[in-house]
Amino acid sequence: MSRMRRALPIASSEESALVGGVSEPFRSRAQAVVDAAPGSVGEKASALRTKFPCVADVSIRRPWGETRATLVPVLRRAVAVALSRGKPVGYLGTDGAVFDAPAGVFSFSGPAVDVVGASADDLKALVREWPALCLPDSLPSPLALLSYRSPEDGWQARLRDGTTILWGRFDWTKEKLARLSEALNDAHAKAPGAYAADLRFFEDGKVLLKPIGLSL
């Protein structure tokens, strides 16, 4: 007599997951990617990282007894909006890399950085000194924009009061900030208004100042 065998269900590699830990509208966009990605939860997490460069990692959480996992995107840290010739191209990360992100993921009201022409080393040096530049009262007026000029001239800063600063390379930052404040305070006491400063020759003991409109 033949034995009847009970058919066992074939395990499927297709899994479902919910996106959590991030706010709208990014959560809905991320959920759409997860829903469209075939395969396991791990493969869906990989699809999230591939689709969104702003996602550094994805945490997978599955409470005991639950069949559906929750994917929590871990966002990269950014310090400023990145520009290319004045147009937004993404965000400058704490690792010095520029990356894209959907609208609403990051919100910045501070200064932007125009990165055209800057090398990876230039951007890493900038990120290293960024906290010092953005400290309250570190500059005579808050920083509005930082732009890369060239390997020879380094960076140029524009302050909210109209002051421009040819910064050069990012070295001697604390010393430059202190000496610049002294020089501008002295200049403003004699003739109020916006100035153009040149710190490219700081190592030679020079801080050059001219009222805006005159060449340095």
XYZ file of C-alpha atoms in Angstrom:
216
model
C 0.000 0.000 0.000
C 1.399 3.286 -0.982
C 1.885 5.917 1.639
C 0.388 9.342 1.143
C 2.892 12.065 1.655
C 1.823 15.370 3.049
C 2.993 18.164 0.806
C 5.159 20.650 2.647
C 5.030 24.351 1.667
C 8.090 25.532 -0.194
C 9.849 28.322 1.700
C 9.867 31.576 -0.204
C 12.809 33.943 -0.247
C 10.441 36.857 -0.764
C 10.007 38.880 2.426
C 8.130 42.015 3.340
C 9.429 44.919 5.372
C 8.365 48.294 6.644
C 10.539 51.409 6.663
C 10.723 53.233 9.982
C 12.800 55.759 11.868
C 12.658 58.485 9.199
C 10.110 61.203 8.546
C 7.933 61.938 5.552
C 8.196 62.397 2.641
C 11.406 60.337 2.655
C 9.765 57.403 4.452
C 7.207 56.936 1.678
C 9.867 57.114 -1.030
C 12.006 54.596 0.807
C 9.012 52.308 1.363
C 8.263 52.349 -2.372
C 11.818 51.188 -3.075
C 11.548 48.428 -0.472
C 8.203 47.237 -1.848
C 9.557 47.121 -5.399
C 12.779 45.315 -4.499
C 12.506 41.507 -4.749
C 14.105 39.049 -2.392
C 15.007 38.939 1.257
C 15.014 41.718 3.819
C 18.781 41.988 3.397
C 18.370 42.475 -0.344
C 15.736 45.161 0.238
C 18.107 46.943 2.623
C 20.802 46.804 -0.052
C 18.354 48.299 -2.567
C 17.768 51.224 -0.195
C 21.491 51.956 0.095
C 21.899 51.766 -3.678
C 18.941 54.032 -4.440
C 19.713 56.713 -1.858
C 23.364 57.853 -1.497
C 22.337 59.689 1.689
C 21.792 56.331 3.426
C 24.991 55.133 5.090
C 23.541 51.911 6.485
C 20.239 50.174 7.178
C 19.387 48.673 10.540
C 17.171 45.566 10.341
C 14.841 45.025 13.289
C 12.577 42.016 13.695
C 10.830 41.661 17.077
C 10.562 38.126 18.415
C 7.606 36.347 16.835
C 7.065 38.928 14.107
C 7.243 37.866 10.476
C 7.700 41.363 9.061
C 10.932 43.240 9.648
C 11.440 46.982 10.018
C 14.200 48.679 8.047
C 15.618 51.803 9.660
C 17.827 53.878 7.320
C 20.896 55.373 8.998
C 21.512 58.697 7.283
C 24.925 60.065 6.436
C 25.926 63.186 8.343
C 26.113 66.398 6.348
C 27.614 69.773 7.258
C 26.332 72.047 4.488
C 24.551 72.348 1.171
C 27.005 71.746 -1.689
C 26.884 74.014 -4.738
C 28.368 73.832 -8.222
C 28.781 77.299 -9.694
C 26.004 78.534 -7.456
C 23.549 75.693 -8.096
C 22.723 73.058 -5.452
C 24.204 69.637 -6.264
C 23.758 67.833 -2.952
C 25.311 67.935 0.489
C 28.840 67.963 1.873
C 29.303 65.043 4.230
C 31.489 64.831 7.293
C 33.828 62.547 5.324
C 34.422 65.276 2.729
C 32.312 63.586 0.033
C 29.427 65.262 -1.791
C 26.257 63.175 -2.012
C 22.664 63.558 -3.149
C 19.545 63.315 -0.992
C 15.809 63.690 -1.629
C 14.115 66.934 -0.661
C 13.255 67.124 3.012
C 15.920 64.731 4.289
C 18.229 67.551 5.405
C 17.454 71.140 6.353
C 20.207 73.764 6.456
C 19.877 77.472 7.149
C 23.609 78.090 7.459
C 26.328 78.771 4.892
C 26.684 76.782 1.681
C 29.876 75.514 0.032
C 30.663 75.826 -3.685
C 32.863 72.804 -4.316
C 33.744 73.182 -8.019
C 37.424 72.350 -8.557
C 38.090 71.258 -4.984
C 39.974 67.987 -4.566
C 39.098 65.269 -2.083
C 41.904 66.510 0.184
C 40.631 70.105 -0.076
C 37.150 69.013 0.996
C 38.437 66.886 3.866
C 40.482 69.841 5.143
C 37.426 72.077 4.909
C 35.240 69.636 6.843
C 37.942 69.366 9.515
C 37.914 73.136 10.066
C 34.187 73.680 9.470
C 33.167 73.685 13.167
C 35.670 76.450 13.931
C 34.381 78.583 11.046
C 30.776 78.229 12.166
C 31.241 78.941 15.857
C 29.320 82.022 17.065
C 31.526 85.123 16.795
C 34.379 83.195 15.180
C 34.149 85.636 12.275
C 33.306 89.354 12.391
C 30.045 88.509 10.602
C 28.457 85.063 10.045
C 29.753 83.049 7.111
C 27.374 83.155 4.123
C 29.242 81.236 1.419
C 32.532 79.418 0.993
C 33.821 78.876 -2.554
C 36.841 77.056 -3.904
C 38.993 79.277 -6.139
C 42.052 77.330 -7.277
C 44.949 75.218 -5.957
C 46.993 78.423 -5.665
C 44.347 80.610 -3.974
C 42.476 77.958 -2.020
C 39.111 79.048 -0.631
C 37.223 82.336 -0.600
C 34.685 83.215 2.096
C 31.857 85.704 1.866
C 30.345 86.998 5.091
C 26.818 88.257 5.579
C 27.966 91.856 5.954
C 29.593 91.754 2.500
C 33.151 91.127 3.681
C 35.118 88.781 1.396
C 38.125 86.771 2.522
C 40.704 85.056 0.353
C 41.411 82.321 2.855
C 44.010 80.256 1.045
C 44.514 76.716 2.307
C 42.938 75.473 5.524
C 45.853 75.701 7.888
C 46.466 78.007 10.862
C 42.668 78.353 11.104
C 42.385 79.480 14.725
C 45.286 81.898 14.315
C 43.793 83.305 11.109
C 40.412 83.815 12.760
C 41.930 85.683 15.702
C 44.192 87.898 13.583
C 41.446 88.626 11.057
C 39.066 89.804 13.786
C 41.727 92.117 15.200
C 42.561 93.555 11.786
C 38.931 94.124 10.805
C 38.038 95.662 14.166
C 40.893 98.134 13.731
C 39.819 98.873 10.146
C 36.167 99.379 11.073
C 37.152 101.796 13.841
C 38.804 103.977 11.207
C 36.424 103.453 8.281
C 33.186 101.463 8.700
C 32.019 99.289 5.828
C 32.743 96.007 4.101
C 36.317 94.950 3.393
C 38.149 92.456 1.230
C 40.721 90.493 3.216
C 43.581 88.371 1.935
C 45.008 85.681 4.216
C 46.922 83.757 1.572
C 50.241 85.075 2.897
C 49.440 84.564 6.565
C 52.537 82.434 7.142
C 54.589 85.498 6.167
C 52.805 87.537 8.831
C 50.590 89.379 6.339
C 46.868 90.145 6.606
C 45.891 92.427 3.739
C 42.737 94.564 3.920
C 41.073 96.857 1.418
C 37.605 98.438 1.385
C 35.285 96.628 -1.003
C 35.694 98.078 -4.477
C 39.480 98.408 -4.309
C 41.788 95.677 -5.526
C 44.086 93.964 -3.030
